[in-house]
Amino acid sequence: MNLRMTLAGCCLLALFSCQKNSKEKTLFRMISPEKSGVVFNNLIPDNDTFNILSYEYIYNGGGVAIADFDNDGLSDLFFSGNLADNKLYQNKGGFHFEDVSSACGITAPGYWCSGVAVVDINQDGYKDLYICTNTYKEPARRRNLLFVNKMPQAGKLEFEELAAEYGIADTSYSTNSAFFDYDNDGDLDLFIINNNMQESRNPTVYTHEKHLLTSDRVDKLYRNDWPEGAAHPVYTDVSREAGITFEGYSLGLNICDLNQDGWKDIYVTNDFLSNDLMYINNQDGTFTNKASAYLKHTGLSAMGNDIADLNNDGLPDIVALDMLPESNYRKKTLLGPTNYTTFLYNERYGYMEQYIRNVLQVNQGKRPNSDDLVFSDEAMLAGIEATDWSWAPVIADFDRDGNRDLIITNGFPKDITDRDFMDYQSNNHAYVEQHKMLTMIPEVKIANYAYRNTGTAQFENVTERWGLNAPSFSNGAAYGDLDNDGDLDLVVNNINDAAFLYENTVDTGNYLRIELIGKPNNRDAIGATISYEGQHIRGFYEHTIYRGYLSSMDTRILIGLGRDSVANLAITWPDGKVTSLPGQKANQLLSIDYQRVEKEEGIKAPLAAGAIFSPAAIVPGDKIEDPDYIDYNYEPLLLHKLSQFGPGIAVGDANGDQLDDYYIPGPSRKKGKLYLQTPGGGFRLSADEMPVDPEQEELGAVFFDVDNDGDLDLYITCGSNQFPKSDRRYGDILLVNDKGHFTNISGQLGLPNLSSGCVRAADMDLDGDIDLFVSGRVLPGEYPLPASSYLLENKSGPDGIRLEPANSRAGGALENLGMVCDAIWSDYNSDGWPDLAVVGEWMPLTIFKNEKGQLKKLGNETGLENYTGWWNSIAAADFDQDGDMDYVATNFGENSSIRTSPERPVEIYAKDFDDNGSLDAIPFVYFKNQQGQLQKYSFHGRADLAKEMNKVKKMFTTHHQIGLVPMDSILSKEDLKGAYVLKATTFKTSYIENLGNGKFRVSPLPLAAQAAPAFGILADDFDSDGFIDILMVGNDHGVQPTLGRMDAMNGLFLKGDGAGHFKALSIAESGFYVPGNAKALASIFVGNQRAVITTQNNDVLLAFRYGPTARPFTPERDDIKVSFIGNNEEDMGTQALYYGNGFLSQSTRKVAVPEGAKKVVVTKYNGKNRSIDMK
């Protein structure tokens, strides 16, 4: 909860839902307070002296605990209160509860109680309560409380407060706590998270100090030291010696063995600027914070969190909540203007990237050759990023289908982050009385969210269908089987309303209820894990009850089995020993006692089989620095940067020694670099500095023989958004090769002077020399108007080098073609003429058919015209082995809060709407209105729109007004006359199957390919199984700041099956790991070893070897295809040859000769073949 933040540089979402009367059965049925007897209300009235303006954490709320305190087989309920007293309700069966709070002594009047942890602290078989307290300045009023269960007599509960006796009467403004065995000595230690808002320091101000050993904002670790002969443990503060030293405004806590090494780790979500913390257990009593190493970004105002395996891959995933709204109205009233300086300050002060949205950190396993973990935030891909002012994420299988679902609580009584209120307060705080100011603050009283997991961590919003649509100010929540019927019921702690008690009415799906009884000192077996497998499902569960926000779940476990009626279980106890229980029948309660079951020593999982790729030390270790240019200062409504595309890469034999070399184009103020391969398989920087102007912004490049003299010349495109249109620094470059020495002759040729993108070479007219296609990428300062692309016909001869404009060969179709990102020359119709496939931003997949040297742009007949997207790159291969050329095109991906479809496309309207002489480009997207229906709205809010069109300030005087109006209230029909309009109907990275007869079918690639914008791409048989695979890299760190960096991709290998289907392999399986802002990707031969090199913007190059060594076949300049023949004329595969393919990339033209190949048949551009015997 970030109240002081102006929320600049943030974006999106809120749900405005009211409870509807419906006779349709819902999964959850609310039990009224009158029936249940549960009338607890965390009532927090405000007044002139104590309110949201004087104490920002006044509405952080209380928690819930579900536990069987009296051991009668029925789970009881505990609620922590802030101003209200705590309440304990004894379960009498049939959803009837009795308030026994006063009699049992847990009410704690005068304390501001927060998180609640259930624990059998003295191991007497009865559950106790540890309560965190905070808020009050007097230490005596904020010491944490330990209520020890005195064992009920005649069913009557009684507790005694003994925190001081146990050494844990901590006074550090505690939020929550969890018990766990951090040192693996068999007993339960204690971790406490702290959050002191009483200090004078502004929590939104950046600071270099993050290790504050004595601060009340540093969390605490207490070790369980049970003195010999004592009746109970005594705890010792070991925080400092254990490495618990990072400050923060802690709100969420979870204990989990994240790296699965048998030692428990700690995850803490922090409010305001303070980074989230991921303390990894060093197995020696100390911890190391690995958050910045394992996570690429987090939420900004992070509240509660939960950790569980959401995609059933056996790895724990993390859900952490923030406050991004869902509705357009709430977005526009919450989010401030774009503020790029947030990124700059994060970097300067060493903070992680943080965004106002929920995160779902999907565990990708470990990095190759490392124990470091890899997480990718896929919350937007999963559809759970925006649930408004959220508190508790509760992960469990509520519908028993075998997939874990997600319920999120939210709401806030006084929305101090409302932009209009903040503006009013800023201008009038000195003149308006506080009680009047309080009446002007709106509330966020909305329904909680329910998401059903449809598999692989994809979620469906089922809030209405599950019956959780009552508006509320909800905080802590807990689940447990309150009526012992084999499903999980739900309890929610509300502010200023009675608590919610929901009965689960699910009648489908099988289940297992499991009660673990551990060793003495940990009778509830906290920290045990359960692996289970049936015919259709498999899963993994880690036993901790401290989840969500301020709350404790029931210790009894419920696992959904879906259709399976039998499951095999493997329980790994906290001491590492394993109990196997095969063939367990569904729909029963299993009570499993450590002392009574067989156990065996745990066996470490076998190492995975050898990965396909392995790192190769063939690239320099220094970063390729691309000076930052802030596009948004000049074009404030851009959705992503246009100045951060490079660097590209080109591979070829630059010095004629028969070894592949590579060139990396240089950004402005940095010259491009040529790396030459040495006979030993290394690379050295060419001693000859490349003759290029360092002021130019080089982007793409291609090696080709322009003058037919037998060596490779180099064409370099220049493009960006940081110079004026037609600036000389956009002029393309041609370097002519003379025995390994290059001469710049660009000024003699009149090459295109535009902000270009890719360059692709082919003999388009079959006259024996190589021609060029140069894409126009963007018109600087005039986004999104279309750029023209160019054909350059090679007319070189004895009288010199000539590259002449040849757009007439395309009949004018290349003029204003669009913002082209990539292209490839390939023969899609097998007629012997290279056709041109083009992809770009706001463009459809476009095919130019080569009709004997004339290019004809194909339209609707291809089936591609309606697939407009933000396409980045394209690769060609015969993926389905039917003899024709298919394609794969990378796109923006679907891990974004900007969603599109043919029915509801993302659109952009461009025109000088305010008649000030400059182009205004306004993007529109579909967000939910206040009734929950999708409607077309401006993506940007009032402040950003006013930067582009000052008249917006007069049209809409408040953020409230602009939050209500759809597109037609911002741009009138008159405004739209003459506007340039573009639409994007799909963001899916896709496989384009060639159906023959000029028809194509578009299908999305697997979900992993949609996790981020993908750029570099290669198609080859990387695993040597005879089928073409796909390798890609991606991410975009230049996306509009309120969207936040799109960084969930870590490189991706898609294994092909020869039928046009693909399977995503894990990092461990592929060995391919590229985590940064990756752009180009090219293949290269290092001696006889195949490898790939990828570039990363503002980061190092990475290289990977793959496959066995192979003899490289070197084609000639005008070869277009090679086919290998084995014994008995066996067809051993055909490979097309390209001059450039994939985003800003050129791969080697060399081809690996298959083992056993007897000859190679080589086809030239003119169709002539030659056969070469392989010796």
PDB file of C-alpha atoms in Angstrom, residues 20 30 54 149 272 387 461 510 547 584 609 612 615 707 763 825 838 842 846 979 1010 1052 1054 1080 1130:
ATOM      1  CA  LYS A  20     -26.115  -9.432  -7.792  1.00  0.00           C
ATOM      2  CA  MET A  30     -22.072 -16.923   2.070  1.00  0.00           C
ATOM      3  CA  SER A  54      -2.355  11.288  10.120  1.00  0.00           C
ATOM      4  CA  ASN A 149      -3.317 -22.765  24.982  1.00  0.00           C
ATOM      5  CA  PHE A 272       6.869   1.831  -0.931  1.00  0.00           C
ATOM      6  CA  THR A 387      -7.131  -6.520  -8.796  1.00  0.00           C
ATOM      7  CA  ASN A 461     -12.047 -14.679 -13.586  1.00  0.00           C
ATOM      8  CA  ASN A 510     -11.949 -36.066  -6.121  1.00  0.00           C
ATOM      9  CA  ARG A 547       0.134 -17.615   3.673  1.00  0.00           C
ATOM     10  CA  GLN A 584      -4.150 -44.120  -2.011  1.00  0.00           C
ATOM     11  CA  ALA A 609      20.082 -35.363 -19.250  1.00  0.00           C
ATOM     12  CA  ILE A 612      21.163 -29.108 -26.066  1.00  0.00           C
ATOM     13  CA  PRO A 615      27.771 -21.581 -23.029  1.00  0.00           C
ATOM     14  CA  ASP A 707      31.075  -6.398 -56.693  1.00  0.00           C
ATOM     15  CA  ASP A 763      19.350 -12.143 -56.409  1.00  0.00           C
ATOM     16  CA  TRP A 825      13.736 -13.540 -49.139  1.00  0.00           C
ATOM     17  CA  VAL A 838       7.734  -8.618 -44.637  1.00  0.00           C
ATOM     18  CA  TRP A 842       0.883  -2.211 -36.912  1.00  0.00           C
ATOM     19  CA  THR A 846       2.842  -9.341 -45.975  1.00  0.00           C
ATOM     20  CA  ALA A 979      -6.864  10.857 -39.346  1.00  0.00           C
ATOM     21  CA  GLN A1010       4.004 -15.263 -25.609  1.00  0.00           C
ATOM     22  CA  LEU A1052      13.403 -20.078 -25.619  1.00  0.00           C
ATOM     23  CA  LEU A1054      10.823 -24.819 -29.131  1.00  0.00           C
ATOM     24  CA  ALA A1080      19.665 -10.234 -32.636  1.00  0.00           C
ATOM     25  CA  GLU A1130      18.619 -41.248 -49.484  1.00  0.00           C
TER      26      GLU A1130
END
